[in-house]
Amino acid sequence: MLKIQNLHANVEGKQILKGINLEIKAGEVHAIMGPNGSGKSTLASVLAGRKEYEVTEGTVEFLGRDLLDLDPEERAGEGLFLAFQYPVEIPGLSTTNFIKTAVNEIRKYRGQESLDAVAFLKMMKEKMALMNIDQSLLSRPLNEGFSGGEKKRNEIFQMAMLQPKLAILDETDSGLDIDAIRIVANGVNKLHTKENAVLVVTHYQRLLDYIIPDFVHVLYNGRIVKSGTKELALELEEKGYDFIKNEIDVEEQV
Amino acid sequence: MMLTFVAMKTETAQPPHNNGIKAELSSIESAVLTDYKYGFVTDIEADSAPKGLNEDIVRFISAKKNEPEWMLEWRLKAYRHWLKMEEPKWANIKYPPINYQDIIYYSAPKQKINPKNLDEIDPELRRTFEKLGISLDEQKRLSGVAVDAVIDSVSIGTSFKEQLAELGIIFCSMSEAVQEHPELIKKYLSSVVPITDNYFAALNSAVFSDGSFCYIPKGVRCPMELSTYFRINAENTGQFERTLIVAEEGSYVSYLEGCTAPMRDENQLHAAVVELITMDNAEIKYSTVQNWYPGDKEGKGGIYNFVTKRGICKGYNSKISWTQVETGSSITWKYPSVILKGDNSVGEFYSVAVTNNHQQADTGTKMQHLGKNTKSRIVSKGISAGVSNNSYRGLVHVGKNARNARNFSQCDSLLLGDRCGAHTFPYIEVKNKSAIVEHEATTSKIGEDQIFYCNQRGIDTETAVALIVNGFAKEVMNQLPMEFAVEAQKLLAISLEGSVG
Ligand SMILES: Nc1ncnc2c1ncn2[C@@H]1O[C@H](COP(=O)(O)OP(=O)(O)O)[C@@H](O)[C@H]1O
Ligand SMILES: [Mg+2]
């Protein structure tokens, strides 16, 4: 589904990603872990097409298309979704109205008819039940005055509404207490099928107790320095990132 | 001397089919055409006065309208006063001097004026209004909205008149009102905006050609929205209309005006006067969706919209509410105001003003608290893009007898890009210590991160801007009558097309 090869990217002239290789197949759950500042959010932003991030080398193929050639909204149309680490607020714009626009713009991209109010509301109701989210949150302006937990749940609710093929969750667990993590993880698990894939970006392994990854990758200093199964996450938890750092720094000296 | 009038074709192009004309236009014009969809010219014959302004022109207009002597005298008095006045220079707007002798002050579609029956309206004119989304056929029209349509200088038909008459409501063109209801006109015309009030009000009084008159009798709640559509069609023509609304004790009316004009290279002047009067416990809600041609992307052409709007809450516990969505005009200069004379009266001003490309707006309000326990609320949302300039100018005045006056003002500016300007000029004069006056102001920019967030959800940048802007303006948009809110939202989006990304 997603094939990243030798991806290099700059922001403000500074090289952040220094040769990422990663392949994700339909039905898989991957986790990317790494210390703060290692480039996790940068990778997510580059995949989503944020302008400030300049790709200097490498390729990304998504469902057979050259992802880097597409505008951000086209990437969304192709089925790429990013749950933001810091979702933005748009004052005055009702969350429902925003989601309805998103759903219909993506349908338009795919050549489908737009949903009328009745069909849209029916879909909302279904997903609200599935995600255990309250109507009142959705009638409020987008993310305006939402608590950290509400923002993250709203991200996952949007994911449910847009039904992406690949969802990238950037630190969806940060700032959440354990109950909120469980709710969010539950939502993600309910949406996961054989046809779609999830890339979980996280600093801590605790989210991975609930969203069980098939593969775990460690990102350090702009490179994936180690890949393994979910046991790798536990090892990291136990030994801390320093053990990876030391290993890598020693290697680089050699 | 009596002037002879000339019958002339207003335009030689063949505009009615949008696709057809597009090919004949220059590339700049076609680029604008996508932005301004009301930019067509209607090929109708018109009766026009020659260019220029003098006493004979004033007499000509008055004679054209078959006006009684008192009306002519009123006009001449205004004209003579205007000659002694100077154009105001204090607004934060720039434009080359206006040559008042280069304007045609009267142009009427050459059809029978004031058709008794809507079916008598020239089919070409009818098509013009249909293109603007206004149907003059009663059965086809938006239910619950009565329409008066004014093209260039003349009102061409008022619908729903009979149903309204049964309730004692008068809704007709100003010309007709002068003929049919002279006692009301004598009593109220210029009672809120004196003919000497300001330069453009004096000019309007001298040469105004039409507009709407609306009278709601005691205790009547007008069952439908009343609305007037103004359209400038002829070339080199100024439009000077007058609107007068009187709401008697305990009555209510909601009134909406909409305006469009063709695209032309030269600037055209629009100087209107609107007066509102509410008696005890009466309420007038006045909404404007102003979409005059804003000029092209280089700042060429467009309407100068120099308008005086004022209401007086004469009665106890009465209310006047102005809502405006200003997206058009190359220059907007207007301050819909309320004189809060009656005790416990309420004045409101809700405004969205959008400026893009080279547009300039200096707009706001004046709330004059004279009575006790009077309240006013000002919500102004300015949106600037391109190299435009957008100023809020407002005055809150609390007179010495206005005990317990309250005012709340909120002025927010939203900037798109960094070449445009937003300015706020709030003036506060308080002569009574019991007053509470609050003013809040914010300036923000549409953030890249907001746009990217929308993009990531499949929403392109243009749509994202429209969503963000409509969110920003929501508190004002919510004040619009339902039937027009959707239209106004689209208008906001259209007027900002191409301003980001
Ligand atoms: N927009 C930006 N401008 C400047 N530097 C940035 C920007 N985004 C990220 N960086 C830098 O790139 C590095 C990686 O950041 P980030 O991808 O956010 O890491 P992580 O998500 O793993 O904590 C950091 O050094 C950070 O300061
Ligand atoms: Mg991060």
Short mmCIF file of C-alpha atoms in Angstrom, two decimals, chain B residues 65 106-109 111-115 118 121 125 129 136 147-159 161 171-177 209-213 227-231 239 241-242:
data_model
loop_
_atom_site.label_atom_id
_atom_site.label_comp_id
_atom_site.label_asym_id
_atom_site.label_seq_id
_atom_site.Cartn_x
_atom_site.Cartn_y
_atom_site.Cartn_z
CA LYS B 65 -41.55 61.85 -12.16
CA TYR B 106 -31.20 59.96 -14.66
CA SER B 107 -31.57 56.83 -16.73
CA ALA B 108 -34.72 54.82 -16.98
CA PRO B 109 -35.41 51.68 -18.92
CA GLN B 111 -40.71 51.09 -20.83
CA LYS B 112 -43.93 52.17 -19.30
CA ILE B 113 -42.95 53.38 -15.89
CA ASN B 114 -44.70 51.80 -12.95
CA PRO B 115 -46.51 49.03 -14.72
CA LEU B 118 -46.11 42.79 -13.38
CA ILE B 121 -42.55 44.46 -17.54
CA LEU B 125 -35.66 43.44 -17.95
CA PHE B 129 -33.62 40.04 -12.79
CA LEU B 136 -40.67 38.98 -10.47
CA VAL B 147 -39.68 42.27 -4.01
CA ASP B 148 -39.31 45.74 -5.38
CA ALA B 149 -36.76 45.99 -8.16
CA VAL B 150 -34.94 49.18 -9.08
CA ILE B 151 -32.91 49.34 -12.26
CA ASP B 152 -30.76 52.40 -12.82
CA SER B 153 -33.04 55.19 -11.70
CA VAL B 154 -36.45 53.64 -11.71
CA SER B 155 -38.42 51.07 -9.82
CA ILE B 156 -39.84 48.55 -12.24
CA GLY B 157 -42.34 46.70 -10.23
CA THR B 158 -43.36 45.74 -6.78
CA SER B 159 -44.80 42.35 -6.13
CA LYS B 161 -48.57 44.53 -3.20
CA PHE B 171 -44.71 48.85 0.06
CA CYS B 172 -44.09 50.73 -3.13
CA SER B 173 -41.53 52.70 -5.08
CA MET B 174 -40.59 56.10 -3.76
CA SER B 175 -41.95 57.78 -6.92
CA GLU B 176 -45.30 56.20 -6.34
CA ALA B 177 -45.24 57.14 -2.67
CA SER B 209 -34.64 58.98 -8.73
CA ASP B 210 -36.30 56.13 -6.93
CA GLY B 211 -36.15 53.66 -4.10
CA SER B 212 -38.65 52.03 -1.84
CA PHE B 213 -41.15 53.28 0.67
CA SER B 227 -36.86 43.35 -0.21
CA THR B 228 -35.54 45.66 -2.87
CA TYR B 229 -33.01 44.76 -5.51
CA PHE B 230 -30.95 47.56 -6.93
CA ARG B 231 -29.21 47.23 -10.21
CA GLN B 239 -27.59 55.63 -8.87
CA GLU B 241 -32.00 55.92 -4.42
CA ARG B 242 -33.87 56.67 -1.25
#
